[in-house]
mmCIF file of C-alpha atoms in Angstrom:
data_model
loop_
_atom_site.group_PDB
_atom_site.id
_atom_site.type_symbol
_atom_site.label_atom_id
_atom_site.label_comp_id
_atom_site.label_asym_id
_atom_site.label_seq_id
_atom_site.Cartn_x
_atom_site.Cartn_y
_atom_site.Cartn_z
ATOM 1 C CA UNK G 1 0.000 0.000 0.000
ATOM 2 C CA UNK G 2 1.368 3.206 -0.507
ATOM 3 C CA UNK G 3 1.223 6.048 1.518
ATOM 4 C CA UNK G 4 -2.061 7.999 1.454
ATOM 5 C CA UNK G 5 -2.439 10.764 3.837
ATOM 6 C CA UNK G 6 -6.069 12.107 4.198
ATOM 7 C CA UNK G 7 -5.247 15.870 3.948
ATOM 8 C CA UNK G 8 -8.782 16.354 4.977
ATOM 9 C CA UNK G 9 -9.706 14.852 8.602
ATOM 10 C CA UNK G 10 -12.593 14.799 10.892
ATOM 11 C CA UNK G 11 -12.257 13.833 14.277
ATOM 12 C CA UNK G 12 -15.026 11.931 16.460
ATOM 13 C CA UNK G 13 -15.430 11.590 20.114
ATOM 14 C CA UNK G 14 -16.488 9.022 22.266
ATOM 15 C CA UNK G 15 -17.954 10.767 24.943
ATOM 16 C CA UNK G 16 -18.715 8.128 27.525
ATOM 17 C CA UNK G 17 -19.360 4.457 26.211
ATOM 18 C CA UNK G 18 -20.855 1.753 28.218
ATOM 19 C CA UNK G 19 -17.793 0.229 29.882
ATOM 20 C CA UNK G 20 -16.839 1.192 33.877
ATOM 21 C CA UNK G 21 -14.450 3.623 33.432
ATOM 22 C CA UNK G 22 -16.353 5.792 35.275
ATOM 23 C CA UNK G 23 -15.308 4.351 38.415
ATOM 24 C CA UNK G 24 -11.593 5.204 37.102
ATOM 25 C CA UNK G 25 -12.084 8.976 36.463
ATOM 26 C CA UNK G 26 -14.116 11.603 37.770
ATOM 27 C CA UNK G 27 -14.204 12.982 33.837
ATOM 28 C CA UNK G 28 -16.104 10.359 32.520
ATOM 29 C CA UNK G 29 -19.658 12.272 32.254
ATOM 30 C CA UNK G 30 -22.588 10.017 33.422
ATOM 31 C CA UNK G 31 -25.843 12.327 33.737
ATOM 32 C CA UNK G 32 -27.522 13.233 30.549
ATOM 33 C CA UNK G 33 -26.595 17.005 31.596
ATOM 34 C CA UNK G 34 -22.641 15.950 32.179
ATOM 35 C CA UNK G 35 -22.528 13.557 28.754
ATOM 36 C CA UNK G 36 -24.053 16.809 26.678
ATOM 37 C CA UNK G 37 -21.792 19.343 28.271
ATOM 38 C CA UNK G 38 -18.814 17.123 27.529
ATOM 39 C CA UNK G 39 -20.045 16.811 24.118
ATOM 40 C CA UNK G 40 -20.025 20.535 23.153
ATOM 41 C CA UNK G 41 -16.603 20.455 24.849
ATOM 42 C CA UNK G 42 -15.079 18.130 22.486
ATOM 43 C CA UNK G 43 -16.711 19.847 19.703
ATOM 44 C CA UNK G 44 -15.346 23.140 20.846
ATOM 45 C CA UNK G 45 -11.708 21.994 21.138
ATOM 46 C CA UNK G 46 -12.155 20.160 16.923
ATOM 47 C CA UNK G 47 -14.675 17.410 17.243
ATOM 48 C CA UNK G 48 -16.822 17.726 13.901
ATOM 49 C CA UNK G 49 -19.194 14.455 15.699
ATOM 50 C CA UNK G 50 -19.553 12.960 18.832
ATOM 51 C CA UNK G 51 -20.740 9.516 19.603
ATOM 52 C CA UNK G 52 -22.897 9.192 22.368
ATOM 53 C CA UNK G 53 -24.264 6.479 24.778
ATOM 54 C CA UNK G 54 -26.285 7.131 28.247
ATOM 55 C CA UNK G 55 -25.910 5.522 31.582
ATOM 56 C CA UNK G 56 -28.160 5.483 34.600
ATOM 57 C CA UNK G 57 -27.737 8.975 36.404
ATOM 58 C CA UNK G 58 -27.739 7.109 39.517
ATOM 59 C CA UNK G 59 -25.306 4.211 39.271
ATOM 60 C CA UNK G 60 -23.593 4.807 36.181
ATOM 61 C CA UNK G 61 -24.565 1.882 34.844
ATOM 62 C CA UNK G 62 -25.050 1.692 31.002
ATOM 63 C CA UNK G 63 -28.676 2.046 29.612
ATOM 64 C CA UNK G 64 -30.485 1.721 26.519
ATOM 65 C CA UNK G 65 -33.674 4.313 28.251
ATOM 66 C CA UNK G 66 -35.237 6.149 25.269
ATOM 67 C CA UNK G 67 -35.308 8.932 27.581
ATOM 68 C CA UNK G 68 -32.477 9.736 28.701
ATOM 69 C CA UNK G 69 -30.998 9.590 25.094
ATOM 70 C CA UNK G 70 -33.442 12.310 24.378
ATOM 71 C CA UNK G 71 -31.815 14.748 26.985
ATOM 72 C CA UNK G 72 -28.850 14.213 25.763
ATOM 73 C CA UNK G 73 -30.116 14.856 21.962
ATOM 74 C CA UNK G 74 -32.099 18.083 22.949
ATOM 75 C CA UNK G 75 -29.452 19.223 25.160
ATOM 76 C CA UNK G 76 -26.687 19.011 22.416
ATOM 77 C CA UNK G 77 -29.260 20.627 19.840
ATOM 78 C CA UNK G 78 -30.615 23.164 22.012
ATOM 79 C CA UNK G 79 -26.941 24.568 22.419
ATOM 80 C CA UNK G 80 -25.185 27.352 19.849
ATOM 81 C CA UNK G 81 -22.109 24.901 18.876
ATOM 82 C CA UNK G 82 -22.776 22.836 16.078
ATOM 83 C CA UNK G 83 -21.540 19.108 16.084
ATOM 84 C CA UNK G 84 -23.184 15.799 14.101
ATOM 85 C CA UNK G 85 -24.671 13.647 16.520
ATOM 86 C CA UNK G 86 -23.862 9.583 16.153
ATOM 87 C CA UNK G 87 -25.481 7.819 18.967
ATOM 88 C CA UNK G 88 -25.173 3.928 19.489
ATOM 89 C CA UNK G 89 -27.446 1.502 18.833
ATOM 90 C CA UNK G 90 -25.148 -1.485 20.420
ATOM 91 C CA UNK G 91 -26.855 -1.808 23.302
ATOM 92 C CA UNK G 92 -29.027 -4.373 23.712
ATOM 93 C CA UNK G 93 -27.007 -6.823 22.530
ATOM 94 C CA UNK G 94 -25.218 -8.665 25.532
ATOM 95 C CA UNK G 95 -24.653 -12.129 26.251
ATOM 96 C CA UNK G 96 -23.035 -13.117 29.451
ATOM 97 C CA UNK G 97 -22.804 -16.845 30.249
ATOM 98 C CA UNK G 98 -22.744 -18.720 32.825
ATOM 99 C CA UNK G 99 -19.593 -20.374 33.189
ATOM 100 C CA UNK G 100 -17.783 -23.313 31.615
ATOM 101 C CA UNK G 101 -19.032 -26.512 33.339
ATOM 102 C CA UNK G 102 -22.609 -24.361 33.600
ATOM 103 C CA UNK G 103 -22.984 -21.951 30.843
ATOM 104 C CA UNK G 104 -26.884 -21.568 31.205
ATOM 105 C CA UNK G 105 -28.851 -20.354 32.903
ATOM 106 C CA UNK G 106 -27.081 -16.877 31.412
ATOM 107 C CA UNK G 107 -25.713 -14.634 34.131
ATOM 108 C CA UNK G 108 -26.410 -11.286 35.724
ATOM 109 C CA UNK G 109 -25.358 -8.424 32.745
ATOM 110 C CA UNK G 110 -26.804 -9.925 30.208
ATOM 111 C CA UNK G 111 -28.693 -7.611 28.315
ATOM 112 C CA UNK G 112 -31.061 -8.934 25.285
ATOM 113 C CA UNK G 113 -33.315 -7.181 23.399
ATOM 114 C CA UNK G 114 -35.111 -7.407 19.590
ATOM 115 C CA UNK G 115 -34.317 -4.583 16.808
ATOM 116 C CA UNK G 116 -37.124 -2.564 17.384
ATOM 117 C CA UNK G 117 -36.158 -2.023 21.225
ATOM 118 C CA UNK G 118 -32.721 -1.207 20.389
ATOM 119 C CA UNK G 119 -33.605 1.416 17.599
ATOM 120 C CA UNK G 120 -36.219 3.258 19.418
ATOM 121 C CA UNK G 121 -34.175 5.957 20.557
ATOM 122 C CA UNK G 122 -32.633 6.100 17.549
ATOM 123 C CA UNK G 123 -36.243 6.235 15.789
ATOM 124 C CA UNK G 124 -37.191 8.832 18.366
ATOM 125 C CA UNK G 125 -34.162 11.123 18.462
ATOM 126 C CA UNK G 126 -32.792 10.974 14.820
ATOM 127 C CA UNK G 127 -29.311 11.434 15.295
ATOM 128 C CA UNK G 128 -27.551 12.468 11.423
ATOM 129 C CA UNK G 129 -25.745 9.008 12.688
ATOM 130 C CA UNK G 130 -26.242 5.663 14.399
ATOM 131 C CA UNK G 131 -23.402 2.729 14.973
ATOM 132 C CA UNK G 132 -24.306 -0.874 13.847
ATOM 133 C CA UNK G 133 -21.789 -3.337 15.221
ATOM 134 C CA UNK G 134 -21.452 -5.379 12.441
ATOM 135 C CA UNK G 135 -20.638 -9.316 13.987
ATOM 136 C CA UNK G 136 -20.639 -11.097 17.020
ATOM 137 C CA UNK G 137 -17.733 -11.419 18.748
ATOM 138 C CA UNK G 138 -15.977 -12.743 22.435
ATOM 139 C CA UNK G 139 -15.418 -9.692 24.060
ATOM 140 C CA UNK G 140 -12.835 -8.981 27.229
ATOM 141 C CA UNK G 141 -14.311 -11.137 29.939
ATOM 142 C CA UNK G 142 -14.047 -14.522 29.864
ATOM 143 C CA UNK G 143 -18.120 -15.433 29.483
ATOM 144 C CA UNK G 144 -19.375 -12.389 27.770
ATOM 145 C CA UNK G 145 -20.305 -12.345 24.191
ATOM 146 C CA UNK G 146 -21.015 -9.326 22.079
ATOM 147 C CA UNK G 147 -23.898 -10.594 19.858
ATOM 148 C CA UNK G 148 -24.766 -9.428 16.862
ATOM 149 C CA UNK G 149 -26.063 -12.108 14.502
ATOM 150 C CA UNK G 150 -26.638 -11.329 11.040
ATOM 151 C CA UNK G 151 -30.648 -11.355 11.354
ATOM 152 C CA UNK G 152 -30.248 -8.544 13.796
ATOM 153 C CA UNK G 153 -27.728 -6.594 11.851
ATOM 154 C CA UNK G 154 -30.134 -7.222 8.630
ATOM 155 C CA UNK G 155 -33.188 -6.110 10.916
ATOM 156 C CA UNK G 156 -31.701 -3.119 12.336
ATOM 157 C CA UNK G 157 -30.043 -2.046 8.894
ATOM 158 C CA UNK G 158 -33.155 -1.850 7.504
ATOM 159 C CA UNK G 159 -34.732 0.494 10.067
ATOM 160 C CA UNK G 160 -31.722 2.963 9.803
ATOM 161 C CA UNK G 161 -32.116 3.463 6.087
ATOM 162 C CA UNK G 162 -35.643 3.958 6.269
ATOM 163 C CA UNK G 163 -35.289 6.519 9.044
ATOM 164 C CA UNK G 164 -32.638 8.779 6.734
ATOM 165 C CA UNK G 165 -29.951 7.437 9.703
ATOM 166 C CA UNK G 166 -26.646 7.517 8.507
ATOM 167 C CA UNK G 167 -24.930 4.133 9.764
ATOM 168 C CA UNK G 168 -21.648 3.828 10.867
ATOM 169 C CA UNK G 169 -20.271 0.331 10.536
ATOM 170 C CA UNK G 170 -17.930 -0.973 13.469
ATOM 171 C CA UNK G 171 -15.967 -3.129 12.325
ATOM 172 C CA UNK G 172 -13.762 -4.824 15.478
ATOM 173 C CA UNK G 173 -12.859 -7.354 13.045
ATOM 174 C CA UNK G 174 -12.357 -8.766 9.339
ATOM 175 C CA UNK G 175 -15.061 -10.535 9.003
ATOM 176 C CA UNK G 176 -17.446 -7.644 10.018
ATOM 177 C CA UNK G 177 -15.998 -5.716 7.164
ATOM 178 C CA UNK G 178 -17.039 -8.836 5.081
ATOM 179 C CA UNK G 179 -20.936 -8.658 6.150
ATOM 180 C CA UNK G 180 -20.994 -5.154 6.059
ATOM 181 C CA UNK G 181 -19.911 -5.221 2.116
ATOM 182 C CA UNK G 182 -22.776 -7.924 2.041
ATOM 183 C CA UNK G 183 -25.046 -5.678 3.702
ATOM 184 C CA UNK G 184 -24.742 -2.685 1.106
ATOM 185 C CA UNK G 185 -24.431 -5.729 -1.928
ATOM 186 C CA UNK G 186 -28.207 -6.964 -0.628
ATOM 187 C CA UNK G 187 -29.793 -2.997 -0.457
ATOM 188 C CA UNK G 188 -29.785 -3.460 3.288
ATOM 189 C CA UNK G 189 -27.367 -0.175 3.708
ATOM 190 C CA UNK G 190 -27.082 2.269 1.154
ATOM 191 C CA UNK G 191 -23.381 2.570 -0.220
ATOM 192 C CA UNK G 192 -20.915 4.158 -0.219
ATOM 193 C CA UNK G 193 -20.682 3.445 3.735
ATOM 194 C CA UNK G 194 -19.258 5.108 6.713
ATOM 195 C CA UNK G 195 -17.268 2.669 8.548
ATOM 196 C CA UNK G 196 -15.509 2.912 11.729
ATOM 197 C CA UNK G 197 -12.213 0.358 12.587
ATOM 198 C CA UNK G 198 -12.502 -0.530 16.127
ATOM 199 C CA UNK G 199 -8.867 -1.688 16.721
ATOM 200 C CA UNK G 200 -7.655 -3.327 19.511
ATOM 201 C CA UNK G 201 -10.616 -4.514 21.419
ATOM 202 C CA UNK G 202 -9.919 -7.903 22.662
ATOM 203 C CA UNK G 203 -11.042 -10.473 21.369
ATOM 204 C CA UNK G 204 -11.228 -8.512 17.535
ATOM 205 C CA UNK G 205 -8.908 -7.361 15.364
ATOM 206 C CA UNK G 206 -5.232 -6.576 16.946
ATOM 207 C CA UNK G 207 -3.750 -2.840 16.872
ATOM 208 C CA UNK G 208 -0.636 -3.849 14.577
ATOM 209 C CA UNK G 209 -0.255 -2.204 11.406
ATOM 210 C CA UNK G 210 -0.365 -5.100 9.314
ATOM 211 C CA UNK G 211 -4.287 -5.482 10.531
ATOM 212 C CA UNK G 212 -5.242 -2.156 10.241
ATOM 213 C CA UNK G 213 -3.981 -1.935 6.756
ATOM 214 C CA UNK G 214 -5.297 -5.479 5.361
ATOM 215 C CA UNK G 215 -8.843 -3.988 6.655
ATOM 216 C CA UNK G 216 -7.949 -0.439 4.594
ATOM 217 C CA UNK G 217 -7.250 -2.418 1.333
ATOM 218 C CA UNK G 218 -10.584 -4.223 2.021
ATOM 219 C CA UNK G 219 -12.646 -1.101 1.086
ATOM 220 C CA UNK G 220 -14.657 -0.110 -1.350
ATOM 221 C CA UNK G 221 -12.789 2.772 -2.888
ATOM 222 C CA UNK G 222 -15.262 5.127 -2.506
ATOM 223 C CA UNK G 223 -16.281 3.950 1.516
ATOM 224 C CA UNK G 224 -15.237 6.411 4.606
ATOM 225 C CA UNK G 225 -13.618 5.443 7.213
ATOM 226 C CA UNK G 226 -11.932 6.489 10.990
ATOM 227 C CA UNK G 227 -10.122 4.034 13.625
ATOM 228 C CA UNK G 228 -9.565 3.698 16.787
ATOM 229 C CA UNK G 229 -7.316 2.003 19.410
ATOM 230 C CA UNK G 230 -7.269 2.001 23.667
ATOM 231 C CA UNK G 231 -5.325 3.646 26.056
ATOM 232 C CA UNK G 232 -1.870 4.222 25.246
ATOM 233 C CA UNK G 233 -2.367 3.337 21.708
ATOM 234 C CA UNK G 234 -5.026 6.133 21.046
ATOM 235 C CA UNK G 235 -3.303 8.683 20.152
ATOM 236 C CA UNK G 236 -0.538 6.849 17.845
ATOM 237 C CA UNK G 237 -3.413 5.356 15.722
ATOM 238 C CA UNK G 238 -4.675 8.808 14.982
ATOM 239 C CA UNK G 239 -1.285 9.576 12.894
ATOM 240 C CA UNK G 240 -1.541 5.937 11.911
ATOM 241 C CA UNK G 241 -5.468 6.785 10.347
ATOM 242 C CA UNK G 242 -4.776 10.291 8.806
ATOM 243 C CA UNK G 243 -1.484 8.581 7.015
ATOM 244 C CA UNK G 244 -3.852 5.445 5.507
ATOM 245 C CA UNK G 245 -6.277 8.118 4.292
ATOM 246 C CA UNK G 246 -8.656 8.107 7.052
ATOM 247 C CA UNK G 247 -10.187 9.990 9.804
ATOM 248 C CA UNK G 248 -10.072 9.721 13.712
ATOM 249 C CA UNK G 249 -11.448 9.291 16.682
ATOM 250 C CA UNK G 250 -10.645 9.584 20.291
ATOM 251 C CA UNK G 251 -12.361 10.038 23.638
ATOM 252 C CA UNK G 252 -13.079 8.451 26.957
ATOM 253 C CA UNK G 253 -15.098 5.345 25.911
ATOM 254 C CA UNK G 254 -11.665 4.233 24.541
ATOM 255 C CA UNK G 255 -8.934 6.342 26.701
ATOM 256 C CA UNK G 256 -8.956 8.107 30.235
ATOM 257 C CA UNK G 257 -5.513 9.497 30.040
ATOM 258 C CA UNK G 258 -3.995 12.497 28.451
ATOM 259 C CA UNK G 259 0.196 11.201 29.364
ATOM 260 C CA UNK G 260 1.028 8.461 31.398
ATOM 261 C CA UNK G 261 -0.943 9.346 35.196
ATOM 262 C CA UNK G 262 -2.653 12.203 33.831
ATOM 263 C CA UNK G 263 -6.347 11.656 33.134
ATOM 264 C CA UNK G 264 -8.164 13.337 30.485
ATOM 265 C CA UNK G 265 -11.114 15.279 29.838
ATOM 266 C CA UNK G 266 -12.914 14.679 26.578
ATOM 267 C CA UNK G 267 -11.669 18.061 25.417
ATOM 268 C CA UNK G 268 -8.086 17.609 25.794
ATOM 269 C CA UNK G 269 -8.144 14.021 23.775
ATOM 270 C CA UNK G 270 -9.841 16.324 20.793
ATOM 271 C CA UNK G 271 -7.004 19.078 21.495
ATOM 272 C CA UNK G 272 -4.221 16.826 21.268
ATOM 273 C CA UNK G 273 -5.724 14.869 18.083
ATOM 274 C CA UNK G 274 -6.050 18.606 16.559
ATOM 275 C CA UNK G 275 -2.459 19.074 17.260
ATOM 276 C CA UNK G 276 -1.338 15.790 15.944
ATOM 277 C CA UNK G 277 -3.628 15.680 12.561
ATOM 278 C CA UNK G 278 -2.640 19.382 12.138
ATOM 279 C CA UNK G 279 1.032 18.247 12.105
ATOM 280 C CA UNK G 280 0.766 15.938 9.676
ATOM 281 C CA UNK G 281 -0.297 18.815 7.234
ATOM 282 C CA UNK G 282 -3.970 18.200 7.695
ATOM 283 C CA UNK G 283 -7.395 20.024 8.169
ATOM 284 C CA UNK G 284 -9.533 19.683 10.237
ATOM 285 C CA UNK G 285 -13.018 19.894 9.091
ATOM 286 C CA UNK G 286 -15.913 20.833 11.052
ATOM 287 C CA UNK G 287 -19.018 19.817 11.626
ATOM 288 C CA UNK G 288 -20.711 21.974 8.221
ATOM 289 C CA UNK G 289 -17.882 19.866 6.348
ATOM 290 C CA UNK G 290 -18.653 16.600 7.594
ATOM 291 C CA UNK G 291 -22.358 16.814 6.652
ATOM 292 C CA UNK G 292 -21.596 18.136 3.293
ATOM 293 C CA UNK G 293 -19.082 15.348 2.833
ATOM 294 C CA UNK G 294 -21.238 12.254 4.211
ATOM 295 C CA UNK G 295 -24.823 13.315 2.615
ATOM 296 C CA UNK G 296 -26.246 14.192 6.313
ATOM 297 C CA UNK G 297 -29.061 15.967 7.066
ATOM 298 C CA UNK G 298 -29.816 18.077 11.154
ATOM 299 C CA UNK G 299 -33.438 17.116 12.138
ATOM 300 C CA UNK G 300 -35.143 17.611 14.716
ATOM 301 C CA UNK G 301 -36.159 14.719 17.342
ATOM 302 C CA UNK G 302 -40.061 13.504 16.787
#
């Protein structure tokens, strides 16, 4: 492959995500008021989109509640900075077994529910983007399951191009690439697609070069993409992205430090991918851009 560099970038951040790295840092937002407010931060200090889950105000925990994703939505278009909203529709989607001599009956965290239930707020909110996981995979702990199965992924596909929802394709690993190219050869998702390289995340693809790349040469030519990797790696992969002709993201979902000891607010991941993308000899394009650029369109929630 030769070298590429996107000389036009945008930059996503992951506000919050689901995982419990909000019992490692007092940043990680966890009210619909403190997951808005970080939001507008980000996009203040570069971010042209933000990716957004809820959890309970309460506990932290992560929820799929149609109404608190609506707070968040309102909040972040209620406010004067302008930033494309992406909001997840992976939850819903969790499998956690038992053990190995007694994998069923499943255990507490799992998490199961049908398409419908996992679009509604997505249906109700209309972000300009949604993320569709795009496989099943073993993910992290030793009995949990990330389940996606190609029904679902067919189901859900289907609601997010009839809603005008732009999906973003995780990929965590090869073969998700794979389905989602079968997913836009079937009509399911309109092409050319918006996919997002989740690197890193064990058990999927590994953050080496050699992956990242063999993914890259995987897509359609005319197909958008950004990766990602965790902690330490984060902010290497966003020179590594803008150099294979991509675009970047960063945040707390997938990093809670700014240098080694230091944790981060949401802001300060954006500033230093703004510094890093800008000296590489790239733009970075804002949220106007990005819409232009991917087809979007700003609505309103129902």
């Amino acid at each position: 492959m030769t070298l590429q560099i996107n000389r036009d970038v945008f930059i996503t951040c992951a506000v919050t995500g689901s995982g419990q790295t909000q019992e490692r840092s007092p940043h990680v937002p966890r009210s619909p008021a403190e997951i808005a407010e970080s939001a507008l931060a980000a996009a203040r200090a570069g971010a042209a989109v933000v990716h957004c889950h809820v959890r309970d105000p309460e506990s932290g925990a992560p929820s799929r509640d149609p109404a608190l994703y609506r707070e968040v939505t309102e909040r972040i278009r209620d406010s004067e900075t302008d930033v494309v909203l992406n909001l997840t529709a992976g939850m819903g989607g969790d499998l956690v077994f038992g053990g190995p001599e007694k994998p069923l009956p499943l255990a507490e965290g799992t998490d199961m529910a049908g398409a419908t239930e996992r679009m509604a707020p997505i249906a109700d909110c209309l972000p300009e983007i949604c993320t569709l996981d795009c496989g099943t995979m073993n993910f992290a702990e030793n009995d949990y399951v990330m389940t996606n199965t190609p029904g679902m992924l067919r189901a859900m596909g289907r609601m997010m191009t009839d809603l005008g929802v732009r999906p973003e394709i995780e990929a965590f690993d090869t073969g998700h690439l794979w389905f989602a190219k079968q997913l836009v050869e079937e009509g399911v998702l309109e092409g050319p697609a918006l996919v997002q390289f989740c690197m890193g995340v064990p058990w999927g693809a590994p953050n080496d070069l050699n992956t990242l790349l063999a993914m890259v040469n995987n897509l359609p030519p005319d197909w958008t993409w950004s990766a990602f990797s965790l902690g330490r790696h984060q902010m290497p992969y966003v020179a590594a992205a803008v150099l294979a002709g991509g675009n970047v993201r960063v945040g707390l979902e997938d990093n809670l430090f700014l240098d080694r000891g230091v944790l981060a607010t949401n802001a300060q991941l954006v500033e230093r991918a703004v510094s890093i993308v800008e000296a590489l000899g790239a733009t970075v394009l804002d949220a106007a851009a990005v819409r232009a650029r991917l087809g979007l369109t700003k609505r309103a929630p129902r």
